[in-house]
Coordinates of C-alpha atoms and ligand atoms in Angstrom, one line a residue:
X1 CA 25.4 15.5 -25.1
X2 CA 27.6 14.5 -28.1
X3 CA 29.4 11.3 -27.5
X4 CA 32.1 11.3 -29.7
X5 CA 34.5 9.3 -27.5
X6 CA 37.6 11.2 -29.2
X7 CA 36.4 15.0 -27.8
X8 CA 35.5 13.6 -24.8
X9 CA 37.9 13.4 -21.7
X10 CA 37.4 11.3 -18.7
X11 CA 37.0 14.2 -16.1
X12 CA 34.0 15.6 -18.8
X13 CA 32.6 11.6 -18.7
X14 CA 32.7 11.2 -15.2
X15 CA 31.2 15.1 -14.6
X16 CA 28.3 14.0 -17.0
X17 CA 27.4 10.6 -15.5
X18 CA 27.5 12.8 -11.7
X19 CA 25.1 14.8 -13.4
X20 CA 22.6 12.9 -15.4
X21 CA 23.8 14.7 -18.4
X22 CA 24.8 10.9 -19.7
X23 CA 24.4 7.1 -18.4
X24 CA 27.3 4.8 -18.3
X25 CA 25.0 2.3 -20.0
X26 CA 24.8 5.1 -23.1
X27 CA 28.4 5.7 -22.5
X28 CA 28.8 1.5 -23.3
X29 CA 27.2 1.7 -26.1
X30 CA 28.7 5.2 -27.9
X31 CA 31.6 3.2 -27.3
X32 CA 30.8 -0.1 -28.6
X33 CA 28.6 2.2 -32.1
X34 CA 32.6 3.6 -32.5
X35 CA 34.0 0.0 -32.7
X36 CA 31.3 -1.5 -35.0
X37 CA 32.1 1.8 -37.2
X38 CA 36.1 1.5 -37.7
X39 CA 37.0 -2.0 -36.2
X40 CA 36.9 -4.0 -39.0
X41 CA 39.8 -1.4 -40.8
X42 CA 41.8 -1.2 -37.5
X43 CA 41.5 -4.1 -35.5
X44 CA 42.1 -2.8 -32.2
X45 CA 40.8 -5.7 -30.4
X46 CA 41.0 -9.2 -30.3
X47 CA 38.0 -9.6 -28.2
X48 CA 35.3 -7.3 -27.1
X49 CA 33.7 -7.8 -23.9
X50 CA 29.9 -6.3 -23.9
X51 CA 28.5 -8.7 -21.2
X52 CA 31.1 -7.1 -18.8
X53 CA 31.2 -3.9 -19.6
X54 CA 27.3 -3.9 -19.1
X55 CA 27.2 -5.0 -15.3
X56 CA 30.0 -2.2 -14.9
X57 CA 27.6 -0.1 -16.3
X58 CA 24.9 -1.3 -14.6
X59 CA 27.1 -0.7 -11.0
X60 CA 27.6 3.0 -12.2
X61 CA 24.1 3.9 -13.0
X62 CA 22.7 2.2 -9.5
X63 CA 25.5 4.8 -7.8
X64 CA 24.0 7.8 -10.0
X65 CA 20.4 6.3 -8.7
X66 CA 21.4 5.9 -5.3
X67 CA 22.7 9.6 -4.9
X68 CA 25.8 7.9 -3.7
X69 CA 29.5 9.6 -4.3
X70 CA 31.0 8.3 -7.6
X71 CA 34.6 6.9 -8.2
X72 CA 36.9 8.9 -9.8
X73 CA 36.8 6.8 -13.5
X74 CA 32.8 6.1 -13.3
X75 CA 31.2 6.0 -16.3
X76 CA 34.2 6.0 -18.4
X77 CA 35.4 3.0 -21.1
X78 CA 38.7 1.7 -21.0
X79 CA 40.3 -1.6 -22.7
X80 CA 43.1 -3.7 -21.5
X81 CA 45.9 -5.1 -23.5
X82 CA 45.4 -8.9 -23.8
X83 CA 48.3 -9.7 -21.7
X84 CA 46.2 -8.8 -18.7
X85 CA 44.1 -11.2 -17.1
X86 CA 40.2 -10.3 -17.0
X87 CA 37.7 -12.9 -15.5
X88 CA 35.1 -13.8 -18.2
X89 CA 38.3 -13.5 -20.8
X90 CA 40.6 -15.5 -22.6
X91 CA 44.3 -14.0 -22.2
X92 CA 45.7 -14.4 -25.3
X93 CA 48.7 -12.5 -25.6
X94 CA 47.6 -12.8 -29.1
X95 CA 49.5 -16.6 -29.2
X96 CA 48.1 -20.1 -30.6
X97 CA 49.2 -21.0 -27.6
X98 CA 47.1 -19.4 -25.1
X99 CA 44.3 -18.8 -27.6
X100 CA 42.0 -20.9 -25.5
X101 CA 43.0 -19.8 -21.8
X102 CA 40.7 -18.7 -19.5
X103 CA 41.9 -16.3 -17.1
X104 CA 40.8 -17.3 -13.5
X105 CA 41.7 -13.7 -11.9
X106 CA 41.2 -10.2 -12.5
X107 CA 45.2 -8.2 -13.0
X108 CA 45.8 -5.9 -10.3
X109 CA 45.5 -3.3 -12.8
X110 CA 42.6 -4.1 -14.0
X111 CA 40.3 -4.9 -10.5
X112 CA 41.9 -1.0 -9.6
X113 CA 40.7 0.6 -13.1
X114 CA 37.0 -1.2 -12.4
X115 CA 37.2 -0.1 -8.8
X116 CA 37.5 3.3 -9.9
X117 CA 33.9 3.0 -12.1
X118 CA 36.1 2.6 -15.9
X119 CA 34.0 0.7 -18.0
X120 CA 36.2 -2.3 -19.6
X121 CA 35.2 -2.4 -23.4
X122 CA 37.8 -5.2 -24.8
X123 CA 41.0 -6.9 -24.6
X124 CA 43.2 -5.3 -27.1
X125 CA 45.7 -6.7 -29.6
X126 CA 49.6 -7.3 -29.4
X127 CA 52.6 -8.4 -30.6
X128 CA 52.5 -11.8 -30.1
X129 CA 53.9 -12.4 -26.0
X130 CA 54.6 -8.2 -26.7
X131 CA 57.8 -9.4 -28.4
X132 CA 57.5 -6.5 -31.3
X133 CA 57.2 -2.6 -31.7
X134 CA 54.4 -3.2 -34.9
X135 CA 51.6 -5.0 -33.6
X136 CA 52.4 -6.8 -36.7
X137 CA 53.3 -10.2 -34.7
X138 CA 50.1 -11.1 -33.2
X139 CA 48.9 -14.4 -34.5
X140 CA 45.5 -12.4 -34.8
X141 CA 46.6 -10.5 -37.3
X142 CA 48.0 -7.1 -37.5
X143 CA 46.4 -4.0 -36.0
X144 CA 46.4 -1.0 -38.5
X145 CA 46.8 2.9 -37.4
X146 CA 44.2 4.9 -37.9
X147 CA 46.3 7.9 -39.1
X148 CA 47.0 5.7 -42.0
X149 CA 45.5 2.3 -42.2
X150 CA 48.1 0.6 -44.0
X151 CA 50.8 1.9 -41.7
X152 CA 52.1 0.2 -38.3
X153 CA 50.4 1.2 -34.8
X154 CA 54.0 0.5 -33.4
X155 CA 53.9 -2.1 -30.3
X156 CA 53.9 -4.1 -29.0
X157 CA 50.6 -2.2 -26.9
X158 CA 49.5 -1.4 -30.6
X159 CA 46.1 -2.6 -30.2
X160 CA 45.3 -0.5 -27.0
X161 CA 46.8 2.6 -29.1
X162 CA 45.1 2.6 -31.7
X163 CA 41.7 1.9 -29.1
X164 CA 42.7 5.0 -27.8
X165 CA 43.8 7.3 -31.0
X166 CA 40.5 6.1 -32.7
X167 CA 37.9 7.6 -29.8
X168 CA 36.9 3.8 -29.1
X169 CA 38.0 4.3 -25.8
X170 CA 39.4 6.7 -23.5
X171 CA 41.7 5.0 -21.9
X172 CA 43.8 1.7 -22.2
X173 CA 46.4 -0.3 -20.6
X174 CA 49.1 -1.3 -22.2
X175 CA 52.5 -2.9 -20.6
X176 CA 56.3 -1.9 -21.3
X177 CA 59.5 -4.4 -21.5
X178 CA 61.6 -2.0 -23.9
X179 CA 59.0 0.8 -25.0
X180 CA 56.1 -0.9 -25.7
X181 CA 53.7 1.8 -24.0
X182 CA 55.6 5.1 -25.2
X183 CA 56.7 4.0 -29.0
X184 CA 53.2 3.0 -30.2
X185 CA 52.1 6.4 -28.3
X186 CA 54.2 8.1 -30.4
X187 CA 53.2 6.7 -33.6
X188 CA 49.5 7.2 -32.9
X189 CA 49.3 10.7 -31.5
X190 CA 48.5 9.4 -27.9
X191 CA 49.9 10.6 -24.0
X192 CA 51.5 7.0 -23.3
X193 CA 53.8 6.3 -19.9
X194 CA 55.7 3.7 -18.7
X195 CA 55.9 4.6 -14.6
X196 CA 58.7 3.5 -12.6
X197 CA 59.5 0.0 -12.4
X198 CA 57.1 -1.3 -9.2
X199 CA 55.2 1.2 -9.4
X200 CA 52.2 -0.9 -10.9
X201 CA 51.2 -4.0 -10.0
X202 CA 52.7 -6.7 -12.5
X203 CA 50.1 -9.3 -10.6
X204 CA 47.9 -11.1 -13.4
X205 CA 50.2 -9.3 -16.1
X206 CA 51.5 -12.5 -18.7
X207 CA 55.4 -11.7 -17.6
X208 CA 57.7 -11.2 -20.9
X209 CA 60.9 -10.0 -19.0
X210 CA 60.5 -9.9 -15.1
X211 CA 62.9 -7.1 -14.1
X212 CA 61.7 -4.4 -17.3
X213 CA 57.9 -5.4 -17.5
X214 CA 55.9 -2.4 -16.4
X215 CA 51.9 -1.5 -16.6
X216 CA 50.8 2.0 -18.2
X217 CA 47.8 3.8 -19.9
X218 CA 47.5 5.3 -23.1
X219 CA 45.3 8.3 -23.3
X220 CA 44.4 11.7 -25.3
X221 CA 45.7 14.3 -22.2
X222 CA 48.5 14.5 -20.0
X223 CA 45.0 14.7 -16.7
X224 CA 43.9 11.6 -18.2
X225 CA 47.0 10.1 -17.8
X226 CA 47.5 11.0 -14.2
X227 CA 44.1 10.5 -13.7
X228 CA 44.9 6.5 -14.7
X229 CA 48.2 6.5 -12.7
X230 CA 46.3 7.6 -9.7
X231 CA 43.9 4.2 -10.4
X232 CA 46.6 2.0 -10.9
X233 CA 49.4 2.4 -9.1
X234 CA 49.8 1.3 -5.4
X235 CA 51.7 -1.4 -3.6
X236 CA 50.3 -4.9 -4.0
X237 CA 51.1 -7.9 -1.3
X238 CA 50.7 -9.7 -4.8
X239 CA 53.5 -8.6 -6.6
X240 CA 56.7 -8.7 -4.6
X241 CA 58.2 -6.0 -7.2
X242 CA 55.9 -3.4 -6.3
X243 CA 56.9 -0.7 -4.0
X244 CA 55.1 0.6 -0.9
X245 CA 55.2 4.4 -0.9
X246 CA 52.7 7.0 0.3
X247 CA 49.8 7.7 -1.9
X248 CA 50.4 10.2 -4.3
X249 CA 47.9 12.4 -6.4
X250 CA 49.5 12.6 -10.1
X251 CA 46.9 15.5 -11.2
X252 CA 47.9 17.3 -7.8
X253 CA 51.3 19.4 -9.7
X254 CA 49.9 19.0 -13.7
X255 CA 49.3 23.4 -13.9
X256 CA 52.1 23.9 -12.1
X257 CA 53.9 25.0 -15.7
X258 CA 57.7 24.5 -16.6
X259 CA 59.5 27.7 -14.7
X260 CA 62.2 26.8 -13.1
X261 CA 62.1 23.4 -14.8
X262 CA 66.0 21.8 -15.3
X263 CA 65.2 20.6 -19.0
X264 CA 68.5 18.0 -20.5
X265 CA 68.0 17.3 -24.3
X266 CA 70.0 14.3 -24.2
X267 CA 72.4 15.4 -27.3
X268 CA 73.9 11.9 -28.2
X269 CA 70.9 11.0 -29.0
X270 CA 69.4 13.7 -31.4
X271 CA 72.8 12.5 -33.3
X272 CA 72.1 8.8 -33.7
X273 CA 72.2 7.7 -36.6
X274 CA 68.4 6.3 -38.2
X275 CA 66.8 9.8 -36.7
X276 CA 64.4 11.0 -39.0
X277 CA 65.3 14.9 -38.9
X278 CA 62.0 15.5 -39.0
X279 CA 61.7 14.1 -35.5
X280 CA 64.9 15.4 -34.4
X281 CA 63.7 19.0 -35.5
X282 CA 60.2 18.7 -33.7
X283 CA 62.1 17.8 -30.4
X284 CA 64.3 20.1 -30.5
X285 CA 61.3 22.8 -31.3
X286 CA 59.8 20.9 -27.9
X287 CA 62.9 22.1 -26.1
X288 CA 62.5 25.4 -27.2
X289 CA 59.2 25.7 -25.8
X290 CA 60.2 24.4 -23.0
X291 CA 62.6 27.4 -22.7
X292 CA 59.8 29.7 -23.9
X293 CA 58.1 28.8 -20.8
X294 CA 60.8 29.3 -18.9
X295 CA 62.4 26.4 -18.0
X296 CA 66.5 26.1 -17.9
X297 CA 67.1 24.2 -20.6
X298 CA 70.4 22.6 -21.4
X299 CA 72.1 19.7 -23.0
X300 CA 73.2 16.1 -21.4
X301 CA 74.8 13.0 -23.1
X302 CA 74.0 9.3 -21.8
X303 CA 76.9 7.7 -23.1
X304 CA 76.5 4.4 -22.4
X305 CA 72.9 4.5 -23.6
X306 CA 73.8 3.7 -27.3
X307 CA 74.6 0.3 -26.0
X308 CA 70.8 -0.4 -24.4
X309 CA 69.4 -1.9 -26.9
X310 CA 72.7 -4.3 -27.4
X311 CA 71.9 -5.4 -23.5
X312 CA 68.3 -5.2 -23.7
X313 CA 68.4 -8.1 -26.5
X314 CA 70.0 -10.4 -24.4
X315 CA 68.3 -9.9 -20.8
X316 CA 64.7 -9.4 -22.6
X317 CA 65.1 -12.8 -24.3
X318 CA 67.0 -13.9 -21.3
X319 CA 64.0 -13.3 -19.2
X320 CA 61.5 -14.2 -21.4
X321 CA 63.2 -18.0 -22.4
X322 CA 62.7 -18.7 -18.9
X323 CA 58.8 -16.9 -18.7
X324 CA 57.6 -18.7 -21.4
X325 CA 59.0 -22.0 -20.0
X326 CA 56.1 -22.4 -18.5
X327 CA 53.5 -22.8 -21.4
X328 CA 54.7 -26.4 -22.5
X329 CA 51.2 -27.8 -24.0
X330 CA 50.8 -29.9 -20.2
X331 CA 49.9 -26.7 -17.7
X332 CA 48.6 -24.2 -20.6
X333 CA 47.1 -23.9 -24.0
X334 CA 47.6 -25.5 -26.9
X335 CA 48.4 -29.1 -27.5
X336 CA 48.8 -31.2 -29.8
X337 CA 47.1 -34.2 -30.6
X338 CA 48.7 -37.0 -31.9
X339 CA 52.0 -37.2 -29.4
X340 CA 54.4 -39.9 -30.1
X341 CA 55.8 -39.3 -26.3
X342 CA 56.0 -37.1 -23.9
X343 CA 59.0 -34.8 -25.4
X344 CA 57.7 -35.3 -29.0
X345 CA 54.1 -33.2 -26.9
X346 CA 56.7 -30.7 -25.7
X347 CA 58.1 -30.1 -28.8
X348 CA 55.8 -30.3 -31.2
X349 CA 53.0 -28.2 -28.9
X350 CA 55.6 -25.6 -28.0
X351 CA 57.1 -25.3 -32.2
X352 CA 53.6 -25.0 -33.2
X353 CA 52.0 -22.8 -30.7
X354 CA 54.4 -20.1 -31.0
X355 CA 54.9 -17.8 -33.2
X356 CA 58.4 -16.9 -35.2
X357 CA 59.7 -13.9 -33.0
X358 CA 58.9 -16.0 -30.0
X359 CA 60.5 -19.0 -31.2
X360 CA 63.5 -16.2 -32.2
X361 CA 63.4 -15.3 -28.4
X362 CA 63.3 -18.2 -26.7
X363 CA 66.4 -19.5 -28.9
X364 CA 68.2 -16.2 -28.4
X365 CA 67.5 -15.9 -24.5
X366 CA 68.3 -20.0 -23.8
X367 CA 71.8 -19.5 -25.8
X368 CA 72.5 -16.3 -23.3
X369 CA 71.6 -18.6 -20.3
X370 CA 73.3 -21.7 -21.7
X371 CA 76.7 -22.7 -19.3
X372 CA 80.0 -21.1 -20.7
X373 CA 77.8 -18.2 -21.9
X374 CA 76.0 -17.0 -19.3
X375 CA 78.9 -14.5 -17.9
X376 CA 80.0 -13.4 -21.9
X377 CA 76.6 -12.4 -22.4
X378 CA 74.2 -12.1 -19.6
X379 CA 76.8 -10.8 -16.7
X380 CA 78.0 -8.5 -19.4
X381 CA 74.7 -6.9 -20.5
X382 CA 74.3 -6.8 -16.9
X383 CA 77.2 -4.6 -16.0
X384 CA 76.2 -2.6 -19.1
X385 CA 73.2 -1.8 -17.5
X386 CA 74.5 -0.7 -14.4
X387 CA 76.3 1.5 -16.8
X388 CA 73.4 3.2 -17.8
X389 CA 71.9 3.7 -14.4
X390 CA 74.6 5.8 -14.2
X391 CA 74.4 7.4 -16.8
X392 CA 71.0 8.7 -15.7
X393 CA 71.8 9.3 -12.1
X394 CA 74.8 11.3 -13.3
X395 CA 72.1 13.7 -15.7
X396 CA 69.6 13.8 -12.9
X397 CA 72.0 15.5 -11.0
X398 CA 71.6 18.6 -13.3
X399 CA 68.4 18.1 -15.0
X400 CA 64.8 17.0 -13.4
X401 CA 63.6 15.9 -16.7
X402 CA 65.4 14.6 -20.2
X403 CA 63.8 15.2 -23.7
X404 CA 64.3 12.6 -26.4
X405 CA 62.3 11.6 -29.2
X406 CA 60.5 8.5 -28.4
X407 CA 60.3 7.1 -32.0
X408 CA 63.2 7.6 -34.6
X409 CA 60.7 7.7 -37.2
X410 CA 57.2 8.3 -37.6
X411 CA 54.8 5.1 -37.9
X412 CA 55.8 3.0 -40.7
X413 CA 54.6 1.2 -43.2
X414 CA 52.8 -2.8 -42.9
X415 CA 55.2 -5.1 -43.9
X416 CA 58.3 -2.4 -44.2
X417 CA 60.2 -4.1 -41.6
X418 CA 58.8 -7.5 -40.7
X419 CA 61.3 -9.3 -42.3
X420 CA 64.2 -7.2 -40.8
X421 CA 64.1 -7.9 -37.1
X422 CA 66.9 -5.7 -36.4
X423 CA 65.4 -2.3 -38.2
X424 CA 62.3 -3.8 -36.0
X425 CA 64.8 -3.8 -32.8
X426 CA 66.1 -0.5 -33.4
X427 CA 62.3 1.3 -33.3
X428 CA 63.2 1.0 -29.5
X429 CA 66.8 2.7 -29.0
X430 CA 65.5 5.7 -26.9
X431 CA 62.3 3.9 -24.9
X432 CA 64.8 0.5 -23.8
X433 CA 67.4 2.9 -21.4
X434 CA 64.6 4.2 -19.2
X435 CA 63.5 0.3 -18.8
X436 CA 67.4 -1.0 -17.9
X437 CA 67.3 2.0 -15.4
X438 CA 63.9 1.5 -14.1
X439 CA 62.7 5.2 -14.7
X440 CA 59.6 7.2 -15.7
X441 CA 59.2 8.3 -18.9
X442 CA 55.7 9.3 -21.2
X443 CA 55.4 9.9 -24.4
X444 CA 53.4 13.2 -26.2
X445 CA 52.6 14.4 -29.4
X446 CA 54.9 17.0 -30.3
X447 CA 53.8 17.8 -33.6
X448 CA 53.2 15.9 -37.1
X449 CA 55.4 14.7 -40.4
X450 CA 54.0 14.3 -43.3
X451 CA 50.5 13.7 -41.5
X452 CA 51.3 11.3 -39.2
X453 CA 52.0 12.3 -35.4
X454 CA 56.1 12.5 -33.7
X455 CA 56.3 11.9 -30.2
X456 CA 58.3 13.8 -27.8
X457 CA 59.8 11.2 -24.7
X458 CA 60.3 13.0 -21.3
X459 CA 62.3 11.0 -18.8
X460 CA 62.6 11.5 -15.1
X461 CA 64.3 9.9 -12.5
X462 CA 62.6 6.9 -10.3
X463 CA 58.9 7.8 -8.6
X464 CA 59.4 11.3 -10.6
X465 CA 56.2 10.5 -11.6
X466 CA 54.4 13.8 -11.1
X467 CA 57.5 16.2 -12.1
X468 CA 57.2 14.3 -15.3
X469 CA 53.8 15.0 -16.1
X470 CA 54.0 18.2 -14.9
X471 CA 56.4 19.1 -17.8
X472 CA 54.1 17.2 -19.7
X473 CA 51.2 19.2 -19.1
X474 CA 53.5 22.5 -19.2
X475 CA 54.1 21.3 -23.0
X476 CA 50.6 20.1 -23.7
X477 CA 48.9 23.6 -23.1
X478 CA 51.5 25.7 -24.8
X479 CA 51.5 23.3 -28.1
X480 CA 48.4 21.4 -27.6
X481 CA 47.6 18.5 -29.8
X482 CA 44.2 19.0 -31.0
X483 CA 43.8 16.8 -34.3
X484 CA 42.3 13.6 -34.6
X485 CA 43.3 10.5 -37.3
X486 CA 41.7 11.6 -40.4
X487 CA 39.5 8.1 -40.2
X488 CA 38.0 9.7 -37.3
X489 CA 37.5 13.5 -38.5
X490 CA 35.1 11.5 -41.6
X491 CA 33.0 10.2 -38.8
X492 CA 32.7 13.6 -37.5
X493 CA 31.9 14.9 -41.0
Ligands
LIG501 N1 59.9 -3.8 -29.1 C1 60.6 -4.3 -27.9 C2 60.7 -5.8 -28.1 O1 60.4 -6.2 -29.1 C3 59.8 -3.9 -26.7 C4 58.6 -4.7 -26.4 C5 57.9 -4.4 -25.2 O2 58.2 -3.3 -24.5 N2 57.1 -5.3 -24.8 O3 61.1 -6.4 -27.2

């Protein structure tokens, strides 16, 4: 059997490890020959985690021995962004300051994706805290995409993208506070979603922004995808966020196709201004497919979603000042040496354990909180959000999905906008609504500019889950996706 992790899907993994065709124990180490091949141009990962992966493996092949029935990811190797806490890991969040810190607990997340037989491979780079859409903020050093290495993965999840886009695994987690999950998706070819707010347990997730942050996997198909969601979602005494509902089986409506579908191409936003019309032509061909297959389409505005990103900026930093209170150089991480006192400790372990954009954050969210401010910025960024629910409810009224593109531009270049933080901020205008709002949305490839993949964002409304990646599917078979990175086709060659 070839193992060429980038033609290989998890159903045809967990078929050939049922069968004998393949061990999990090869499937490790195809996995592990494709990292020591590209890793040192990408840097995917910030740690790999062999000794683990191998007892998973291990587990799998005694289940193929003992004839007994095998869980629905066996065999198959996955990697977790390294905001997720794995025993026998550090959880970095790519940060000085939690460089050395141990995790004592397996994420939610992550016990449910090893329950299900997945394989974990590594802990995957970030923006440092995920406060980013580049990757290029990790104090690890920047992951590169492997559709052109000296261009952005977006982020913050950029690390478990790229994993993905490269064939070093077939799935990873990723988490996403304004778009983390779907915008590096789009830049890097892959099927990305952020599920409904509480659908996921957040338990053993390193929170950034408590009432946005959301778990999601990156993969190459819209089954894969579903396939994960089935793993990982589910209510969890753990998290109080997360939402008992009855078990749901996301592959269950995927061939279902688009007939009948209510499309909305969300109009104000193919107008905005920074749209590459590139992307806004692709998505707009995506909505004619769409009516190809015979979905109704038609056109919505959101037009209170143009101020999102405005909100998003104060209650993401808002949140996150208060989240990252809690890694003061006593209870966590780094610390310096030499304190004078006990606030000089404080100070000195918190200014030199973080990095710039979290130092940015922390400043920017503890203003926002600060007395005589709160209401002018927080209560209003509040109501502005309400604003958008509305806005969404409103469209869902006509339309069971939205199109958007997910990324005004294609991935961009290292160092392009690292100095700009607001061109950086506005990489997220169309992911941040469907986090304010609390609502599904997944990123595909919809095509390629100039070489380098567009994605197309479909939006439902809350626990639309399946309806979402139905259209998703409906998309993916009439305009499927079948390239791979060019970094990846040499391998081949
Ligand atoms: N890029 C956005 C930010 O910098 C979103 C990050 C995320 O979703 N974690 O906050």
């Amino acid at each position: 059997m070839n193992l060429d992790l980038s033609r290989l899907t998890a159903g045809r993994i967990r078929d050939a490890v049922a069968s004998r065709e393949v061990s999990a124990m090869e499937l490790v180490e195809a996995s592990y020959a494709r990292i020591g091949a590209l890793e040192e141009r990408v840097h995917a990962f910030n740690q790999l985690t062999r000794e683990i992966a191998l007892r998973a493996a291990e587990r799998v092949d005694s289940m193929v021995a003992e004839g007994a029935g095998l869980p629905p990811l066996a065999g198959v190797p996955v990697a977790f962004k390294d905001n997720m806490n794995v025993v026998g890991t550090n959880t970095t969040c790519s940060a000085r300051i939690l460089a050395d810190h141990a995790s004592v607990y397996d994420c939610t997340a992550v016990g449910r994706m090893l329950a299900a037989g997945a394989l974990p491979i590594g802990k995957c780079n970030m923006d440092e805290f995920a406060f980013g859409s580049s990757t290029e903020n990790s104090a690890f050093g920047p992951t590169h995409n492997p559709w052109d290495l000296d261009r952005v993965p977006g982020g913050s999840s950029g690390g478990s993208a790229a994993a993905v886009s490269a064939g070093m695994v077939t799935i990873a987690l990723g988490s996403d506070t304004g778009g983390s999950i779907r915008q590096p998706g789009a830049l890097t070819g892959t099927v990305a979603m952020k599920p409904t707010y509480g659908r996921v347990s957040r338990y053993g997730l390193v929170a950034f922004a408590s009432s946005l942050d959301q778990i999601g996997p990156f993969t190459k198909t819209v089954e894969e995808c579903a396939q994960a969601l089935n793993a990982i979602c589910g209510w969890d005494p753990m998290d109080a966020t997360s939402v008992r509902r009855p078990e749901e089986d996301f592959t269950a409506s995927l061939r279902e196709g688009a007939r009948g579908l209510r499309v909305g191409v969300v109009r104000d936003m193919l107008s905005a201004e920074g749209l590459a019309p590139d992307v806004r032509s692709q998505v707009l061909a995506a909505a004619d497919t769409f009516a190809e297959l015979g979905a109704e389409v038609g056109e919505v505005d959101l037009p209170h979603a143009k101020y999102g990103l405005d909100a998003y900026y104060i209650i993401g930093p808002a949140e996150a000042s208060s989240n990252l209170a809690r890694f003061d150089g006593i209870r966590y991480g780094y610390r310096v040496s030499d304190p004078n006192d006990v606030v000089d400790l404080y100070m000195r372990s918190r200014a030199e354990g973080f990095g710039a954009e979290s130092i940015r954050r922390i400043m920017i969210g503890t203003y926002a909180l600060s007395a005589g401010y709160y209401e002018a910025y927080y209560g209003q960024a509040q109501k502005v959000r309400t604003l958008i629910i509305e806005d969404f409810a409103r469209a869902f009224e006509r339309f069971d999905v939205l199109l958007t593109p997910t990324s005004p531009t294609v991935a961009f270049r290292i160092g392009e906008k690292a100095d700009d933080p607001l061109q950086m901020y506005l990489s997220d205008v169309y992911t941040i609504p469907a986090n304010l709002a609390g609502i599904p949305g997944v990123s595909i490839p919809c095509g390629l500019s100039e070489g380098l993949p567009v994605g197309l964002q479909i939006l439902g409304p809350h626990f639309s889950e399946s309806t979402v990646l139905r259209a998703a599917a409906a998309f993916e078979e009439a305009r499927p996706f079948d390239v791979v990175p060019p970094l990846v086709g040499e391998l081949a060659a």
